[in-house]
Coordinates of C-alpha atoms and ligand atoms in Angstrom, one line a residue:
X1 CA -12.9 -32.1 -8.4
X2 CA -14.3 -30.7 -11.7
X3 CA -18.1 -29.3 -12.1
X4 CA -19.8 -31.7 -13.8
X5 CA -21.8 -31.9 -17.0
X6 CA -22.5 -28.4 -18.1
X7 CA -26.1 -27.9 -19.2
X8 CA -26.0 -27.6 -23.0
X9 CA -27.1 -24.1 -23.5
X10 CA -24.3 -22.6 -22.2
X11 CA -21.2 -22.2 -24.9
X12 CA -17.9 -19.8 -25.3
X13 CA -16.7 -18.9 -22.2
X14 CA -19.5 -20.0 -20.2
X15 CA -18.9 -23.5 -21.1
X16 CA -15.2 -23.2 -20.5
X17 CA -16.0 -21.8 -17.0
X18 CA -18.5 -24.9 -16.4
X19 CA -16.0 -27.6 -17.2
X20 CA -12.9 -26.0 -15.7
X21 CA -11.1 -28.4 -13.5
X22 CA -11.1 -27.3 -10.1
X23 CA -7.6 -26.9 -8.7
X24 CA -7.9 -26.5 -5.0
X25 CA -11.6 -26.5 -3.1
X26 CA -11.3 -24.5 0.1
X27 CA -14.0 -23.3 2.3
X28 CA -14.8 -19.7 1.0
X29 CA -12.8 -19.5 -2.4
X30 CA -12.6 -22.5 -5.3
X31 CA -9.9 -22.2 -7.6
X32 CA -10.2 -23.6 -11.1
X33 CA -8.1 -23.6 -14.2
X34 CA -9.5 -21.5 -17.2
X35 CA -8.5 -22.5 -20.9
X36 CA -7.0 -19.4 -23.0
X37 CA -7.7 -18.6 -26.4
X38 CA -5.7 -15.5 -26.0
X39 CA -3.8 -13.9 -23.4
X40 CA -4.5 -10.2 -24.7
X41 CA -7.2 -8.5 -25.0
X42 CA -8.1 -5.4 -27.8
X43 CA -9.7 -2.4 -25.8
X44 CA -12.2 -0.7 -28.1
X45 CA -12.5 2.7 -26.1
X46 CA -10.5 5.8 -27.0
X47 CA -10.9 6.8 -23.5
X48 CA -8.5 4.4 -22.0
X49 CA -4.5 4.8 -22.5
X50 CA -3.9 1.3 -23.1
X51 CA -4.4 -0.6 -26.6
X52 CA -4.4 -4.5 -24.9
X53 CA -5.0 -5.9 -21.5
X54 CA -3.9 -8.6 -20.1
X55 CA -5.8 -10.5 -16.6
X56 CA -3.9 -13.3 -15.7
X57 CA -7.0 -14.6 -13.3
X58 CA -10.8 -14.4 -13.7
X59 CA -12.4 -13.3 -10.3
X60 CA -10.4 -11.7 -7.5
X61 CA -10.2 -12.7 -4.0
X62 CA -9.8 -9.4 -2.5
X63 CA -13.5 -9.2 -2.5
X64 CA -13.5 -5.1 -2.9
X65 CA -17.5 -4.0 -2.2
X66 CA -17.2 -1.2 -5.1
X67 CA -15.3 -3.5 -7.5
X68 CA -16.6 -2.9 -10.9
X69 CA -15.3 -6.0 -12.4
X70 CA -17.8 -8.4 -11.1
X71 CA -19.7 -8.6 -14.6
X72 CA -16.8 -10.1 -15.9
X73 CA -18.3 -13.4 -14.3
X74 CA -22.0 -12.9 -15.8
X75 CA -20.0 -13.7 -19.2
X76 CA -19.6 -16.7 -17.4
X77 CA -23.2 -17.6 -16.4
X78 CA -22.5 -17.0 -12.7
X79 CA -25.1 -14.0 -11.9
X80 CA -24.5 -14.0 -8.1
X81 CA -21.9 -11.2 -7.7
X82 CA -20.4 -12.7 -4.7
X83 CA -19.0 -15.7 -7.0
X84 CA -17.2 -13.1 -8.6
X85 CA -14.6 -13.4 -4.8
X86 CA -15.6 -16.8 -4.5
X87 CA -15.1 -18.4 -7.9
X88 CA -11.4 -17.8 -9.0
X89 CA -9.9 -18.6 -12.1
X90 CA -6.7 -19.1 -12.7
X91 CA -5.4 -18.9 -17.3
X92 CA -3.6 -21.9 -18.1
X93 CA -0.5 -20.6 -19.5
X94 CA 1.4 -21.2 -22.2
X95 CA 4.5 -19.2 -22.5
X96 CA 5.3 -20.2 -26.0
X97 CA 2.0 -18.9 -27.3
X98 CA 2.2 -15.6 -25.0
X99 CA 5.4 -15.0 -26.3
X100 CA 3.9 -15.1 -29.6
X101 CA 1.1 -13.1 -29.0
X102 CA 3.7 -10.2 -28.1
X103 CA 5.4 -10.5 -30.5
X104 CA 2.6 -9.5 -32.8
X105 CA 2.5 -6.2 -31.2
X106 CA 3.9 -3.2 -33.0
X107 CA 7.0 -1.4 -31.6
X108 CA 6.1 1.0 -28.6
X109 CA 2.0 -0.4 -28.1
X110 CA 0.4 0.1 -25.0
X111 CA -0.5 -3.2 -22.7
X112 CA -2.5 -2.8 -19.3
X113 CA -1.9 -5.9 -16.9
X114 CA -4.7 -6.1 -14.4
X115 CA -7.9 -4.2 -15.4
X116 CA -10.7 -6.3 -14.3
X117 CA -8.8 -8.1 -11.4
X118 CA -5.8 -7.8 -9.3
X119 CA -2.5 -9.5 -11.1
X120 CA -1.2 -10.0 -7.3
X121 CA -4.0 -11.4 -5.6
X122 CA -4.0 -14.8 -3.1
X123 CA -4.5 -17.0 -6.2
X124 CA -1.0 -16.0 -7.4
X125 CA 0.8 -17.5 -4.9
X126 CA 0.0 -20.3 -5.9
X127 CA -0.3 -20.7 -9.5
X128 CA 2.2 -17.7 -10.7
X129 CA 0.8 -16.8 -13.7
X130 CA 1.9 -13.2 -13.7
X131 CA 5.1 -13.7 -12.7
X132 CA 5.2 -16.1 -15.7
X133 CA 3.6 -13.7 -17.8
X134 CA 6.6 -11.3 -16.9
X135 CA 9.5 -13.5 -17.7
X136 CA 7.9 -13.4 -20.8
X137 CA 8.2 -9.5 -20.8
X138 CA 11.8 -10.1 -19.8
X139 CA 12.7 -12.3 -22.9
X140 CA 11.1 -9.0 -25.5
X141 CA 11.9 -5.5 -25.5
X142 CA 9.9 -2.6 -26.9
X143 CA 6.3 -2.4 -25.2
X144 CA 5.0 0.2 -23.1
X145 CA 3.6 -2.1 -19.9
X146 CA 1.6 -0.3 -17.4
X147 CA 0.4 -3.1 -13.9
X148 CA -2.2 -1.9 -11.3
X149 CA -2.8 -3.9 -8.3
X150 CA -3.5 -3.5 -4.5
X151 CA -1.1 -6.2 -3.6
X152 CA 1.7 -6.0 -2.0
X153 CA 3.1 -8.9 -3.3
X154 CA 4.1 -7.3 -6.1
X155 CA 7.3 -6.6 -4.0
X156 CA 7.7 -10.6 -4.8
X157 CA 8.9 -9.5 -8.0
X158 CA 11.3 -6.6 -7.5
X159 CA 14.1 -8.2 -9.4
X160 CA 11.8 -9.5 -12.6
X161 CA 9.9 -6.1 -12.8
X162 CA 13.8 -4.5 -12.5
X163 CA 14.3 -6.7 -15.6
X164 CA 11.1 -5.8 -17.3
X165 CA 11.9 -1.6 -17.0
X166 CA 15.3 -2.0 -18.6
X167 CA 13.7 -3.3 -21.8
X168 CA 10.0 -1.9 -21.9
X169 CA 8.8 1.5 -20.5
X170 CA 6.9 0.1 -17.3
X171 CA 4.7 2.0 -14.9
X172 CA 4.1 0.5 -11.5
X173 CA 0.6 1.6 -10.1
X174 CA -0.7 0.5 -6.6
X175 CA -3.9 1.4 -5.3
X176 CA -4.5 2.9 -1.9
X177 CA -7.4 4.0 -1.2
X178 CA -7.0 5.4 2.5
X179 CA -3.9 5.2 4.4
X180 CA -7.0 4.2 7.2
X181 CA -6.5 0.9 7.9
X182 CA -9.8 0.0 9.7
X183 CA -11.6 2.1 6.4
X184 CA -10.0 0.2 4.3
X185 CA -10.5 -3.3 5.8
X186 CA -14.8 -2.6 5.8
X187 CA -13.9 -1.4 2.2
X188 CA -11.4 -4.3 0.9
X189 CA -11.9 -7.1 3.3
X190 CA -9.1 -9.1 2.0
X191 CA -6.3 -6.6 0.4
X192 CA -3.5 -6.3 2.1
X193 CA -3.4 -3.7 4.6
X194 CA -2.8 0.3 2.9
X195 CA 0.8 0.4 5.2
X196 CA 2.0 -3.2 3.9
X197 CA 1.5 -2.0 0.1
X198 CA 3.1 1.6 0.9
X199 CA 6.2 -0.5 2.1
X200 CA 5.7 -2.3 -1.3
X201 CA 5.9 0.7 -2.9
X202 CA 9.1 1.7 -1.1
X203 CA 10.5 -1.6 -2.2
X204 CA 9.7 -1.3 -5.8
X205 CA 10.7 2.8 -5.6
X206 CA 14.2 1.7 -3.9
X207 CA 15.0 -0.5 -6.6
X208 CA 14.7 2.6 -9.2
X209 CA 11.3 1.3 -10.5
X210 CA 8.7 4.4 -11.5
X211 CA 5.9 3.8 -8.8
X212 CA 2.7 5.8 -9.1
X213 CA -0.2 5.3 -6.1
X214 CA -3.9 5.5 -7.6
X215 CA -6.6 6.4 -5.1
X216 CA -9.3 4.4 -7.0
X217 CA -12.3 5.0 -6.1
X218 CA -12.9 8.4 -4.6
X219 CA -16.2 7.9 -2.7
X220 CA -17.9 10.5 -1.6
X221 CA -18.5 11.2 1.9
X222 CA -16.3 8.3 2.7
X223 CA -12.3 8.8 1.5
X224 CA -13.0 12.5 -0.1
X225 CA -11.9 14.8 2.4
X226 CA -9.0 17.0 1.5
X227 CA -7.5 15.6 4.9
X228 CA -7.8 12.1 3.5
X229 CA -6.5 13.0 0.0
X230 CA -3.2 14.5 1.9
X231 CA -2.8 11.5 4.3
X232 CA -2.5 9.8 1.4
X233 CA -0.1 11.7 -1.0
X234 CA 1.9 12.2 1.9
X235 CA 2.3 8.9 2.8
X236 CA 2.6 8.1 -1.1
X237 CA 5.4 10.7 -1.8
X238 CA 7.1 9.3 1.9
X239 CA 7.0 5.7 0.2
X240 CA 9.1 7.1 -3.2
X241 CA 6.2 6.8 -5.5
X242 CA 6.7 9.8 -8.1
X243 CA 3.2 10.5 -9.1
X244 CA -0.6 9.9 -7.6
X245 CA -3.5 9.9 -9.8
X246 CA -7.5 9.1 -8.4
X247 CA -11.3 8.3 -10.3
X248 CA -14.3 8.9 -8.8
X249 CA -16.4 6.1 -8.4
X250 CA -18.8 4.8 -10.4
X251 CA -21.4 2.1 -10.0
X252 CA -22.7 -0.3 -12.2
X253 CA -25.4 -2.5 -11.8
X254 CA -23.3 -5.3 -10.7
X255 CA -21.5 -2.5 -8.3
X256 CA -24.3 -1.1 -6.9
X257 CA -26.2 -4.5 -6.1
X258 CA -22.8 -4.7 -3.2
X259 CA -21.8 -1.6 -2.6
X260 CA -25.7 -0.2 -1.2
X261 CA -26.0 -3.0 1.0
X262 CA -22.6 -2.5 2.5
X263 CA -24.0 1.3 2.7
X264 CA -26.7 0.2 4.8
X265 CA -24.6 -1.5 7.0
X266 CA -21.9 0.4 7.4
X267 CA -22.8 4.1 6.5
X268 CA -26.7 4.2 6.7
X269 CA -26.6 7.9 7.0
X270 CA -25.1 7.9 3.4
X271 CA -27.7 5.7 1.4
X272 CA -29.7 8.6 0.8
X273 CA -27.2 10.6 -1.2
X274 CA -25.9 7.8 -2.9
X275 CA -29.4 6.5 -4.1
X276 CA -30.2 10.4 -4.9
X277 CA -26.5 10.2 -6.7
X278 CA -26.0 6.9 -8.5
X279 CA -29.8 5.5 -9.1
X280 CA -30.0 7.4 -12.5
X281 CA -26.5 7.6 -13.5
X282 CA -23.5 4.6 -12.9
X283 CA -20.8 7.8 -13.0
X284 CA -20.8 11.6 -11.3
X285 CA -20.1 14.0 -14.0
X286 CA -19.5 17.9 -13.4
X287 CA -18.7 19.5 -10.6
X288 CA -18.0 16.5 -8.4
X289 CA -15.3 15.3 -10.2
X290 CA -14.0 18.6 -11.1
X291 CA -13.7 19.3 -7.2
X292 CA -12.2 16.2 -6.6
X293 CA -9.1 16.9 -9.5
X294 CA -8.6 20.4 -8.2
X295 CA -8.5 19.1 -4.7
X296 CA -6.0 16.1 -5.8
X297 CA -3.9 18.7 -7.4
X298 CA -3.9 20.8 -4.6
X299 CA -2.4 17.6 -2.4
X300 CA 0.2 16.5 -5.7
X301 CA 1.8 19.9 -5.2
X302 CA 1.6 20.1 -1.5
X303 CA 3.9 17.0 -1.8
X304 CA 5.7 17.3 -4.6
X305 CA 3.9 14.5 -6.8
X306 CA 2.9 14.5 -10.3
X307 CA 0.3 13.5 -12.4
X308 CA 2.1 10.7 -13.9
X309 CA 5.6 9.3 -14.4
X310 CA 7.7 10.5 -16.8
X311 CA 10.4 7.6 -17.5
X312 CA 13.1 7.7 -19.5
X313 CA 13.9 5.7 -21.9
X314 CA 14.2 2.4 -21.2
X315 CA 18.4 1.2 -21.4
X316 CA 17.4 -1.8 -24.0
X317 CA 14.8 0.1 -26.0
X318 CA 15.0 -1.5 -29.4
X319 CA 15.3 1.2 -32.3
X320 CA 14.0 -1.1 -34.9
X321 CA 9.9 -1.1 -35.8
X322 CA 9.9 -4.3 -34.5
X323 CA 9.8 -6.3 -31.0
X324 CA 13.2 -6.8 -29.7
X325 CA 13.5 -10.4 -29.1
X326 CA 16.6 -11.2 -25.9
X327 CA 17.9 -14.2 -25.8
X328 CA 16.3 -16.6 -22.9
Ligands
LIG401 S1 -8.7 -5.6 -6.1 FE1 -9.6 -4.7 -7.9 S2 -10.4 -6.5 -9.1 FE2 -10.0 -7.2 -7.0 S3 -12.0 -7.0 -5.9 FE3 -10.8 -5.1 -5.6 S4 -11.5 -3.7 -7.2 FE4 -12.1 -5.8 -7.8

């Protein structure tokens, strides 16, 4: 079952999104197939420590109510944030051309998979496009690849991602955001549960990959609390993970229009301070955030966790300015 007939004004991406065939229709999420003109894309901002990103699906499933990412789907004419969970979209891959694409890359760049949504989320399952992406990664050498999700099917993939470290420098992150599971199933309604993807962690960690946990978002008032901050690097440093890092949230437009309401329903003695905090200004700057590193460095060294990892160097790192190319 496709959508039929776009209307004619909408074009690029839009119109892509419009015509995409629909793979699967179930009752509360649609999958569809997404033509790619590219598989990576350039990140303008100096701010961020990755050059390209790579997001193997449009939309994510996990249906997080302070995701940030649901604008990605207004580029797509869908204005309803909840189509952003809804409304999944799956890149049609070609490995041929993403080997290509890599290939273009100079010696040592910096590639982000999973930015605006989850690499390991439901969809992939069933239509493996990261783990395709990553044999990819397994046939070059020479990148510096850092993946973020909250899945724990990343676990899946123990043995490709073991492949993937000995020829790329390649940072594991999962995100926990409480090691509260009832918190983080109001917060995450879909995710995996924060103990399953701790004992992904441990899996990955066991196999001598460099695991890092991200607690992303700090919310205040909700998951803030020193004692929630040292729940979670003790139960991050008991998993194997090597470093923890966290962000304060921030709410765009997109953001906010979810995350108040679930305010209202859920905290309605926070809605105040949130309005007060986040009507004027989508992120917290000063001495929020300040208190919130010095209190996250207080729990890194309480249990012996870093900033980030420091990896060696990778056993198959090629020495020439040039992607190493393996043979398949
Ligand atoms: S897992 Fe990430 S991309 Fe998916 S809904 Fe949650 S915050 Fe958004």
């Amino acid at each position: 079952m496709g959508v039929s007939q776009p209307p004619d004004h909408l074009v690029g991406i839009a119109r892509m999104a419009a015509e995409a065939p629909c793979l699967e229709p179930k009752r509360r999420v649609e999958y569809f197939e997404l033509g790619a003109r590219s598989y990576l894309a350039r990140v303008n901002s100096a701010r961020l420590p990755f050059r390209w990103t790579i997001n193997p699906y449009r939309g994510c499933e996990f249906g997080c109510k302070y995701c940030y990412a649901r604008y990605t789907h207004e580029f797509m004419e869908m204005r309803d944030p909840q189509q952003f969970e809804r409304k999944i979209f799956a890149k049609a891959f070609d490995a041929e051309r993403f080997r290509e694409e890599l290939r273009g890359l100079p010696l040592g760049e910096t590639v982000a998979l999973g930015t605006a949504t989850d690499p390991y989320q439901p969809a992939e399952r069933r239509y493996g496009v990261t783990r395709k992406m990553l044999q990819v990664f397994a046939g070059i050498g020479g990148l510096r690849l850092g993946i973020t999700t909250k899945s724990d099917l990343v676990a899946r993939d123990v043995e490709l991602l073991t492949e993937v470290s000995r020829r790329h420098y390649l940072t594991i992150s999962v995100t926990v955001t409480t090691v509260d599971c009832d918190l983080a199933r109001a917060l995450e309604p879909m995710a995996p549960r924060p103990d399953l993807r701790l004992a992904a962690v441990r899996t990955l960690a066991d196999a001598g990959l460099k695991v890092v946990v991200g607690c992303a978002p700090v919310m205040p008032l909700i998951n803030d609390s020193e004692k929630s901050l040292d729940a979670l690097a003790r139960a991050a440093a008991a998993a194997g993970a090597v470093a923890l890092w966290a962000n304060v949230l921030f709410l765009k437009p997109c953001a906010y229009q979810v995350f108040l309401p679930f305010l209202e329903e859920r905290f309605p003695e926070l809605v105040r301070k949130y309005r007060e905090r986040y009507e004027r200004a989508a992120y917290l700057r000063g001495a929020y955030p300040e208190m919130i590193q010095e209190r996250l460095e207080k729990v890194r060294t309480r249990h012996g966790l870093d900033r980030k990892s420091a990896r060696p160097e990778p056993e198959l790192w090629p020495h020439d300015p040039q992607i190493l190319l393996f043979d398949p």
